GROMACS .gro file of C-alpha atoms in nm:
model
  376
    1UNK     CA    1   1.360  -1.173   1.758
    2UNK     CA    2   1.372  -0.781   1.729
    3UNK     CA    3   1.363  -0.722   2.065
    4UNK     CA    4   1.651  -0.995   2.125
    5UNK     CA    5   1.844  -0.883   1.817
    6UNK     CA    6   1.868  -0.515   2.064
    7UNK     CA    7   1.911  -0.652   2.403
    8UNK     CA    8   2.186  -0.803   2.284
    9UNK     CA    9   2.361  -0.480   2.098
   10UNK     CA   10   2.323  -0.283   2.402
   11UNK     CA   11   2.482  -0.553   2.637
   12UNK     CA   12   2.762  -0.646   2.372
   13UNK     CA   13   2.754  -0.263   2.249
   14UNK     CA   14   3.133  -0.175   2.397
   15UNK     CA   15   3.296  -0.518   2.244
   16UNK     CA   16   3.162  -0.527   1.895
   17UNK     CA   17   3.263  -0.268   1.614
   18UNK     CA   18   3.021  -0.032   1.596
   19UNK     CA   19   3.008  -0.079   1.204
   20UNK     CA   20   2.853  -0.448   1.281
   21UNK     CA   21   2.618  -0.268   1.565
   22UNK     CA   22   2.484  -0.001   1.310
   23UNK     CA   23   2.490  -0.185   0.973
   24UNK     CA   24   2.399  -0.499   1.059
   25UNK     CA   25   2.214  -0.473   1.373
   26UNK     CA   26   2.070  -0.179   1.421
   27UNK     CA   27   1.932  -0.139   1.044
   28UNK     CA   28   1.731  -0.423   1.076
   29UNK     CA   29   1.487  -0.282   1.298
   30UNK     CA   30   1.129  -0.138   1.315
   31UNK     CA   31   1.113   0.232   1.275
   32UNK     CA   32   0.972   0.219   1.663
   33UNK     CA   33   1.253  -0.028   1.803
   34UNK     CA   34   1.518   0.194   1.605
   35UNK     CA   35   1.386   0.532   1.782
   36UNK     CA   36   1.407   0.385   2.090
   37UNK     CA   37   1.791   0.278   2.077
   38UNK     CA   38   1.851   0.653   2.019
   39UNK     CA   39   1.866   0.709   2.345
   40UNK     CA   40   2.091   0.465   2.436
   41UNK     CA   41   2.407   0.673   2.350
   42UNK     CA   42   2.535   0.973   2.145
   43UNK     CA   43   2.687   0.742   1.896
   44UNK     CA   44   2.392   0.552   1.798
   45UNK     CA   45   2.176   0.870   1.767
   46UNK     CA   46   2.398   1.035   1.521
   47UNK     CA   47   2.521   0.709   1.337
   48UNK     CA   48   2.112   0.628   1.264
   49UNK     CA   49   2.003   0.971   1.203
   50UNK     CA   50   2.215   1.012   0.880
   51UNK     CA   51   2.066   1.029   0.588
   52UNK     CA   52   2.299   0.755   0.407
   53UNK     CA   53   2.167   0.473   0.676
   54UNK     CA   54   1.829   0.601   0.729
   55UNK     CA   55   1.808   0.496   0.308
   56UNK     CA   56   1.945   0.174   0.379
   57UNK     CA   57   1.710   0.105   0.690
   58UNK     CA   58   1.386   0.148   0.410
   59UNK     CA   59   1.557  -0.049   0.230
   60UNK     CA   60   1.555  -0.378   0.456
   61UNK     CA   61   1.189  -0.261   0.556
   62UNK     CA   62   0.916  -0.525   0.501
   63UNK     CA   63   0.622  -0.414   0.189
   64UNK     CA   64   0.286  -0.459   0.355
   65UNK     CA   65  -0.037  -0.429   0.275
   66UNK     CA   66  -0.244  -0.174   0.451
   67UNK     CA   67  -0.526  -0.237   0.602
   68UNK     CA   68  -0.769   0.047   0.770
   69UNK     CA   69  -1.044   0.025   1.089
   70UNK     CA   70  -1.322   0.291   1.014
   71UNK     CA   71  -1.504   0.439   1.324
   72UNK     CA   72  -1.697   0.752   1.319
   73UNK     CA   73  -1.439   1.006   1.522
   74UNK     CA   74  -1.120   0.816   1.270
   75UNK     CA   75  -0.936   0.585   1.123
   76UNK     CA   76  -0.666   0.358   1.242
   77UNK     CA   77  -0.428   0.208   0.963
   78UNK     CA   78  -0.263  -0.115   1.006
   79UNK     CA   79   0.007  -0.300   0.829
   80UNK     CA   80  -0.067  -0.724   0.781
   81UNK     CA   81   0.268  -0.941   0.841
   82UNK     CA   82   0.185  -1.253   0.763
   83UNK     CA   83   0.522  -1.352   0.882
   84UNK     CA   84   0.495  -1.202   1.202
   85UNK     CA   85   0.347  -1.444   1.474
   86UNK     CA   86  -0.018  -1.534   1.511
   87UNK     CA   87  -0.026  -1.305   1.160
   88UNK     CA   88  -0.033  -0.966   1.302
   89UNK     CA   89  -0.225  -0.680   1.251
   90UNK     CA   90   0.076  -0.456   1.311
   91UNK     CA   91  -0.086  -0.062   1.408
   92UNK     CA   92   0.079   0.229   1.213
   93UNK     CA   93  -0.099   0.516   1.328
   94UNK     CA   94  -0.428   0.652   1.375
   95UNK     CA   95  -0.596   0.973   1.188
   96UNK     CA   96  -0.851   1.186   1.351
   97UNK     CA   97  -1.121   1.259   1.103
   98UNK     CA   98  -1.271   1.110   0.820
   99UNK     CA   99  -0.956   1.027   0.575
  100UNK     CA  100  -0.922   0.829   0.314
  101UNK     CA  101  -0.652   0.656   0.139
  102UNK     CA  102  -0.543   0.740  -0.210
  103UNK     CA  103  -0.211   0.624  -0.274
  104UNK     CA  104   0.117   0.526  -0.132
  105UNK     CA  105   0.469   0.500  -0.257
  106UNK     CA  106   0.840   0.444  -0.050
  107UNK     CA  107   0.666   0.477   0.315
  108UNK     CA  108   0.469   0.768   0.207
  109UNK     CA  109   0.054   0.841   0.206
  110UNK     CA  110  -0.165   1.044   0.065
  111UNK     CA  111  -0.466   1.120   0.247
  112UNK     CA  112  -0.794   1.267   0.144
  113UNK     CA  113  -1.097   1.390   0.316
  114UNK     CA  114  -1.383   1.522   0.141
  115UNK     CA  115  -1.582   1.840   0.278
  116UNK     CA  116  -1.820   2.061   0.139
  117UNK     CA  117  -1.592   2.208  -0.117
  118UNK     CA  118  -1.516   1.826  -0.265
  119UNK     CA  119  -1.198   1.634  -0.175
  120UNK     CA  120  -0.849   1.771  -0.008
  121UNK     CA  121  -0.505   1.587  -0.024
  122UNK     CA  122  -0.256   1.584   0.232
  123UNK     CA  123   0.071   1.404   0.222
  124UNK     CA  124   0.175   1.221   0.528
  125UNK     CA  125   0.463   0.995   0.699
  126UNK     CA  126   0.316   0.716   0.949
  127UNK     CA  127   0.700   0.644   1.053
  128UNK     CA  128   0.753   0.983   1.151
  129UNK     CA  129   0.410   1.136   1.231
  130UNK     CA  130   0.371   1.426   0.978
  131UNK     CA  131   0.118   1.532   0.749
  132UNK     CA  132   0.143   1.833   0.546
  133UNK     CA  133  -0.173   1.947   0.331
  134UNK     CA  134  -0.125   1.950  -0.062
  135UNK     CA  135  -0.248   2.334  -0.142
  136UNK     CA  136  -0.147   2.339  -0.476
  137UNK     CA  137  -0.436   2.028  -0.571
  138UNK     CA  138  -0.767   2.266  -0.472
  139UNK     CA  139  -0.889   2.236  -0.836
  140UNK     CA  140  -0.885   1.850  -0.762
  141UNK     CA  141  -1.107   1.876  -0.515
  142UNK     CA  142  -1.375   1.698  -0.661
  143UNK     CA  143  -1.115   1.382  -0.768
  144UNK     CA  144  -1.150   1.147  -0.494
  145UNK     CA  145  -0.845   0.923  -0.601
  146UNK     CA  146  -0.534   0.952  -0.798
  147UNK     CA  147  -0.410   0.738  -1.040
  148UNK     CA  148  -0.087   0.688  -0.868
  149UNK     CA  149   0.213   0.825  -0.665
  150UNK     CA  150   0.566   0.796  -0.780
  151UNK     CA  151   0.935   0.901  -0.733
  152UNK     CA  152   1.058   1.093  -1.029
  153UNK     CA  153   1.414   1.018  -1.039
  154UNK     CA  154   1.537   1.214  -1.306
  155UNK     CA  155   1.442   1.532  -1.076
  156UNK     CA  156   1.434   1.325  -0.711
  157UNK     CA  157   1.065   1.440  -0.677
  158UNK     CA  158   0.775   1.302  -0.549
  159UNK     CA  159   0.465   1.326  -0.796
  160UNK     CA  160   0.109   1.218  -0.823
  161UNK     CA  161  -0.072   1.101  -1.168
  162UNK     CA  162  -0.390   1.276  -1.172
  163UNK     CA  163  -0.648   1.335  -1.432
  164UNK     CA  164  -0.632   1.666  -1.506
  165UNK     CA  165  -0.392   2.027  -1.531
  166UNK     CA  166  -0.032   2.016  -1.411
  167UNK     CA  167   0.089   2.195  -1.051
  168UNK     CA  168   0.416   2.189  -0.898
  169UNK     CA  169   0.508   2.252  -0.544
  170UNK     CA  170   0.606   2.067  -0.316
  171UNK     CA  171   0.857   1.864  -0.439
  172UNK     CA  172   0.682   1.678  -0.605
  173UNK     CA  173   0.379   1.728  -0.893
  174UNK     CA  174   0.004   1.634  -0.950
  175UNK     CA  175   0.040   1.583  -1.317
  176UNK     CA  176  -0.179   1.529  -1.637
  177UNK     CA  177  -0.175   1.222  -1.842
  178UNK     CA  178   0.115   1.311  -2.064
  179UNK     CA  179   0.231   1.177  -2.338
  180UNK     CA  180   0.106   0.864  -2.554
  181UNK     CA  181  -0.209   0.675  -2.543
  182UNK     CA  182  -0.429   0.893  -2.312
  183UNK     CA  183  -0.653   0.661  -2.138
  184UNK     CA  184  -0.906   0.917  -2.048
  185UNK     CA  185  -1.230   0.693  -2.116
  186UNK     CA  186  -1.157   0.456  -1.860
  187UNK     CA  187  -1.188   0.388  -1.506
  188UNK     CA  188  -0.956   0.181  -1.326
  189UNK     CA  189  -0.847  -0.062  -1.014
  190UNK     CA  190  -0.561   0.014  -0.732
  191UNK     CA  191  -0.213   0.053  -0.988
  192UNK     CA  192   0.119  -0.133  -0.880
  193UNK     CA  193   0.431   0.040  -0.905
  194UNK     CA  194   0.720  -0.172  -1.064
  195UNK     CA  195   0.991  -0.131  -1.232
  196UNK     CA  196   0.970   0.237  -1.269
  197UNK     CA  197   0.668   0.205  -1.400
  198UNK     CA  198   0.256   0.212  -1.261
  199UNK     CA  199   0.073  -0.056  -1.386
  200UNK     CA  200  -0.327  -0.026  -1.423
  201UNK     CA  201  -0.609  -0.286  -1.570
  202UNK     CA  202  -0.881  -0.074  -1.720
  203UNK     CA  203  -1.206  -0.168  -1.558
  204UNK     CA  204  -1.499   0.010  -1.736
  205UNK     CA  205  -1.589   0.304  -1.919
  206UNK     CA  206  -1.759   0.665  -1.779
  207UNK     CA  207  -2.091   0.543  -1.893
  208UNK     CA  208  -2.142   0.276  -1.693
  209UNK     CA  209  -2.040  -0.017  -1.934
  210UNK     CA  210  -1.844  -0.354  -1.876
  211UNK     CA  211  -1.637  -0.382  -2.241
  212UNK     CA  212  -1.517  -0.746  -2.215
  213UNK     CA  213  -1.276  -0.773  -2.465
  214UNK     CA  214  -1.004  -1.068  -2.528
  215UNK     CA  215  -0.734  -0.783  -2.610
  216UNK     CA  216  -0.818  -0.559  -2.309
  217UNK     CA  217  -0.437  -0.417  -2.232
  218UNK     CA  218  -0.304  -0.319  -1.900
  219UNK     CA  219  -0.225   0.040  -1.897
  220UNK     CA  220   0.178   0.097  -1.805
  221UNK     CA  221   0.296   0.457  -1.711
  222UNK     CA  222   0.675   0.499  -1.786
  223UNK     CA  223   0.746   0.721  -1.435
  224UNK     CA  224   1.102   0.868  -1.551
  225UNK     CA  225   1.015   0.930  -1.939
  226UNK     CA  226   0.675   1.014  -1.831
  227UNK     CA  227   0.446   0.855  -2.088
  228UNK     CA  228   0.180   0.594  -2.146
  229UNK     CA  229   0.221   0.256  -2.301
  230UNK     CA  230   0.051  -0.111  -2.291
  231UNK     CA  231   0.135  -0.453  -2.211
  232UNK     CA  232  -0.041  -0.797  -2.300
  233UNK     CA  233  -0.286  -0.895  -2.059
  234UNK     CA  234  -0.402  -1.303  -2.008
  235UNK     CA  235  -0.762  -1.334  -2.139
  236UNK     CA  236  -0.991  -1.326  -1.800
  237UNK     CA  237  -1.356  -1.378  -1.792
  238UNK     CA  238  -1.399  -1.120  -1.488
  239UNK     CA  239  -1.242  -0.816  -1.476
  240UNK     CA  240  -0.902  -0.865  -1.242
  241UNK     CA  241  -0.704  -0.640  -1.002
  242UNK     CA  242  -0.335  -0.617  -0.975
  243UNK     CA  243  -0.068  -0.701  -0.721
  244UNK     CA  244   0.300  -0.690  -0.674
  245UNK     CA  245   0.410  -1.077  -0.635
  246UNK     CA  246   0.813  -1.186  -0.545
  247UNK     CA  247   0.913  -0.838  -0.760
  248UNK     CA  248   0.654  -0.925  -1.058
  249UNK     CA  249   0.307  -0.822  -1.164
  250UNK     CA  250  -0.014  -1.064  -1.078
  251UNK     CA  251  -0.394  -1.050  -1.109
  252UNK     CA  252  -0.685  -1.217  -0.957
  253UNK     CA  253  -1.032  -1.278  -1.019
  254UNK     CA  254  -1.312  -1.315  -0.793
  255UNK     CA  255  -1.628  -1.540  -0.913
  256UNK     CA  256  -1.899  -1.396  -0.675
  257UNK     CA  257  -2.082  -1.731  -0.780
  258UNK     CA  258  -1.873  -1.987  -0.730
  259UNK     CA  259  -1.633  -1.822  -0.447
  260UNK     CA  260  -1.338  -1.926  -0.670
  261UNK     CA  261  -1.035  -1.655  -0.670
  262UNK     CA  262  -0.808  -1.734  -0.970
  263UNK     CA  263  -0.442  -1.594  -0.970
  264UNK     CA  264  -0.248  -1.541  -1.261
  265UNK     CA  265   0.154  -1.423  -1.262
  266UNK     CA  266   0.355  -1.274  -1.531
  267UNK     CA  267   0.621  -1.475  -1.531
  268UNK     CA  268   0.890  -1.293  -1.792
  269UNK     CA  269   0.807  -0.909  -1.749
  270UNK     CA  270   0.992  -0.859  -2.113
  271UNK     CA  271   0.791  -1.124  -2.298
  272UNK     CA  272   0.486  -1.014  -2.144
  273UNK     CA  273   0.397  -1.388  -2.111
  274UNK     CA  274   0.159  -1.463  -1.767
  275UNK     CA  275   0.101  -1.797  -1.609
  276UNK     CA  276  -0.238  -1.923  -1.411
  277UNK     CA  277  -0.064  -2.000  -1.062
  278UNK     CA  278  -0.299  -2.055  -0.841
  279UNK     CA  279  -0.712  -2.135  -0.820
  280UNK     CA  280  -0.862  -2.080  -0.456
  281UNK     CA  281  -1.174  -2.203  -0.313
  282UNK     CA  282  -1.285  -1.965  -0.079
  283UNK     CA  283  -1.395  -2.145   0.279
  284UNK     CA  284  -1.727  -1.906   0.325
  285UNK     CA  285  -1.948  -2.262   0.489
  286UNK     CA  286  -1.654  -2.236   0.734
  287UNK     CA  287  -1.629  -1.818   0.724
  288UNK     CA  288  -1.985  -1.734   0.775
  289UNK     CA  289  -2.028  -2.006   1.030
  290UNK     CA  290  -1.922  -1.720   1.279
  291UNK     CA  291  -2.202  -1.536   1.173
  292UNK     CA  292  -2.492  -1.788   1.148
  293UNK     CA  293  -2.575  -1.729   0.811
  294UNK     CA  294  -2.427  -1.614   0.461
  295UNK     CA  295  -2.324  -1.203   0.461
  296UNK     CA  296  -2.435  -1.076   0.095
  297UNK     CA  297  -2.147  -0.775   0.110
  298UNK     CA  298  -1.757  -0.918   0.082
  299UNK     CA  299  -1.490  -0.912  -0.121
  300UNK     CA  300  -1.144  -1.045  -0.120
  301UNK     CA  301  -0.740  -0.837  -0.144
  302UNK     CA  302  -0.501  -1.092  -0.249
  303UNK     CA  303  -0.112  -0.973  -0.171
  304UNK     CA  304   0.206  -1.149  -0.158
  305UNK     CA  305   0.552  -1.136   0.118
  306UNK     CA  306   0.881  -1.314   0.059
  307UNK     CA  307   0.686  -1.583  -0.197
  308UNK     CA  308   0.399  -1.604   0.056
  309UNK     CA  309   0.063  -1.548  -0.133
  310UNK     CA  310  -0.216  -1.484   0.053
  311UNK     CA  311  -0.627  -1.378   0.050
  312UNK     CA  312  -0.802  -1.088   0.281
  313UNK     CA  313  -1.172  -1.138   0.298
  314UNK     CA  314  -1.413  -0.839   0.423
  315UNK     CA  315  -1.698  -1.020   0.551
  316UNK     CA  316  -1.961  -0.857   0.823
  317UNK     CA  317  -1.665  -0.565   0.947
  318UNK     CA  318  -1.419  -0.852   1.000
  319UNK     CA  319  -1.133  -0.961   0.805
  320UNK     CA  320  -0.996  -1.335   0.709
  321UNK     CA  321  -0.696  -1.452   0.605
  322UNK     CA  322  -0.719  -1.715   0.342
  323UNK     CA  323  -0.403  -1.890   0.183
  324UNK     CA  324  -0.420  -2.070  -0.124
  325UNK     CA  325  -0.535  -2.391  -0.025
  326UNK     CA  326  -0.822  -2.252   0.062
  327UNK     CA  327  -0.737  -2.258   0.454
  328UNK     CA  328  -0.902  -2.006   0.694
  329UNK     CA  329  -0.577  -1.898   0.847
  330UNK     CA  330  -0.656  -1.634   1.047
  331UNK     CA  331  -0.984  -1.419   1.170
  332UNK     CA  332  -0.936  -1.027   1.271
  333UNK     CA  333  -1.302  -0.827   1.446
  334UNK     CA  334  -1.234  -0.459   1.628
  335UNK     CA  335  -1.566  -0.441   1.834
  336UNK     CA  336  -1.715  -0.081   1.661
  337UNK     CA  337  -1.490  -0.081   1.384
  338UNK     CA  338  -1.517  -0.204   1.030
  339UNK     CA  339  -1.186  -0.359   0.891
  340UNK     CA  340  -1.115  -0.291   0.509
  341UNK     CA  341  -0.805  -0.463   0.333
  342UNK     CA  342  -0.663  -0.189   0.050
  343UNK     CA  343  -0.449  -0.273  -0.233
  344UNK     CA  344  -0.219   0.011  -0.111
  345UNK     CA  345   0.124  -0.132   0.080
  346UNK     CA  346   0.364   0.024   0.330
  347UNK     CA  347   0.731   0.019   0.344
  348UNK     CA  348   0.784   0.238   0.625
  349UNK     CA  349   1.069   0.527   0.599
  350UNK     CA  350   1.248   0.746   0.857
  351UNK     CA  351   1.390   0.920   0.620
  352UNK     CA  352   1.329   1.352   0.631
  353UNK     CA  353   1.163   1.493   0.345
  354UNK     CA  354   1.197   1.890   0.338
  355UNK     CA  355   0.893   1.921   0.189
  356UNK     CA  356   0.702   1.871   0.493
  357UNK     CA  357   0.824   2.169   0.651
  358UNK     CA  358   0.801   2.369   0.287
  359UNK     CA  359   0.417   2.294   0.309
  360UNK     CA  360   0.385   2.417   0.704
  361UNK     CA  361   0.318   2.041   0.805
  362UNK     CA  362   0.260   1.911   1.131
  363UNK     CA  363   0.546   1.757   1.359
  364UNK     CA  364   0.535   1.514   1.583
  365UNK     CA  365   0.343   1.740   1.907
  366UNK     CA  366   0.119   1.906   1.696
  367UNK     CA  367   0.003   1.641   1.436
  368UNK     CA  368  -0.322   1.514   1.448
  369UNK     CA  369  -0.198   1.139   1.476
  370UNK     CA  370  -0.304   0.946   1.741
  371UNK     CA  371  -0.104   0.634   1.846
  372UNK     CA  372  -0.340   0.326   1.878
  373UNK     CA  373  -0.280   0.003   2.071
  374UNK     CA  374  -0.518  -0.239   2.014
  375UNK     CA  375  -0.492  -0.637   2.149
  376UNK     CA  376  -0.586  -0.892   1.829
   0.00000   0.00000   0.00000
């Protein structure tokens, strides 16, 4: 359809108003598709390289959830589209080197690789192929994750929630808890960014423990006033994680011992009232069938597109696609690679960020991206 929806602006190009060509045709593309009809004419370069279209292009940009192939010389990162056909494995981009994901926010990663000195971050842009490495967090080094990245709009910065002393930079911050209820003792799942705010279920304590308690909040960081407050939670009898569902919050559980997945949706965000949705019965007599025998090690993503609500299974280095009947959908295997589903999504951006060149990052020649093509 993409590839139609350009074949036929470039043959009807001189006839139709170029308003309809840019703002309805041309901002619908892929990143890759709309770099490619840059070179089709003057017009079109400088018409999608402004600022005020390259905003609206994010915009109509499809949230995915990212999922990464570990080798031993790098990692490839994917985006799944259900939606797309045959439920793609779309590739992003490769990194050389052992990096990690921490956290992701409007088509924007940060990386981490850890090295004798503990962790580094680096900030990076799959769309556009640069990376820049986050100086100012070296005292972090030995904080594998943040809690969160966000866009500060009062100030138009970028900033990471981290666990400990404040640095500014680049743009953007790595800042403290501040303000309110500092949840300090706990440890925490993936967060989900709504509504100007990051959302977190606390998980356990530092020593080790499991507190199952019927009043057990989520955590919910205000991201423009900057401070901490707490929202109802359903009562679970497993600890959940949290997803982004049709522009709402949802959690799942996983019973390891009866392969059920439950799914739970807040249905009015200012009520704080949540709804059990869906209950999923996980096909593993059909899953490890390809295998020959049950795999001890899985575990299961659950993420939602355009109302579409759907399971990732890790099982033996491949990945499954599960909807909520409890159909086997689809089943991704890289020979030599292991496929992990994160929480993290992607809603790839062309858009420039200064900061990239304030922090000596690497452009396009000199970045140490690799572009992967790999047949699924």
């Amino acid at each position: 359809m993409e590839k139609a929806a350009m074949a036929r602006a470039i043959r009807h190009g001189s006839s139709l108003p170029e308003e309809i060509v840019v703002w309805e045709i041309l901002v619908r593309l892929p990143p890759k598709s709309l770099l490619r009809c840059r070179s089709v004419c003057h017009a079109w370069c400088r018409a999608t390289s402004a600022r005020n279209f390259l905003l609206a292009h994010h915009g109509r940009q499809p949230s995915l959830p990212v999922v990464c192939a570990h080798e031993c010389l790098g990692r490839d990162i994917f985006a799944f589209d259900r939606r797309a056909a045959h439920h793609q494995l779309q590739p992003v981009a490769r990194l050389d080197g052992p990096f990690g994901l921490a956290a992701s926010c409007d088509g924007l990663l940060i990386v981490s690789m850890y090295g004798v000195d503990g962790y580094s971050f680096s900030v990076c842009n799959p769309a556009t192929r640069q990376l820049a490495p986050l100086l100012q967090l070296s005292d972090f080094r030995f904080f594998s994750v943040s809690l969160g990245m966000y866009l500060h709009r009062p100030t138009g910065e970028y900033r990471l929630l981290l666990h400990r002393r404040t640095y500014k930079g680049w743009t953007g911050s790595a800042t403290e808890f501040i303000g309110g209820p500092q949840p300090t003792p706990m440890c925490f799942n993936e967060c989900v960014l709504l509504r100007d705010n990051l959302h977190w279920y606390p998980v356990h304590d530092r020593s080790g423990n499991n507190p199952q308690t019927k009043s057990k909040p989520v955590i919910v960081f205000n991201t423009i006033a900057e401070s901490f407050w707490q929202m109802h939670a359903p009562v679970v009898p497993i600890n959940p994680y949290m997803f982004e569902m049709d522009g709402t919050l949802a959690m799942y559980t996983c019973n390891r011992v009866t392969d059920i997945v439950d799914i739970w949706v807040l249905q009015d965000y200012k009520c704080e009232a949540w709804e059990h949705k869906y209950r999923v019965k996980l096909p593993f007599s059909e899953i490890s069938g390809y295998f020959g025998e049950r795999e001890d090690f899985w575990y299961v993503r659950v993420g939602s597109a355009d109302g579409d609500v759907h399971l990732l299974i890790h099982y033996d280095q491949s990945l499954f696609c599960v909807d909520t009947d409890g159909k086997l959908v689809k089943k991704f295997h890289l020979y030599g690679q292991e496929l992990h589903a994160c929480q993290l999504r992607l809603k790839q951006t062309l858009v420039q960020h200064n900061f990239f060149r304030v922090l000596g990052g690497y452009d396009v020649s000199t970045s140490p991206f690799s572009t992967v093509s790999i047949s699924l």
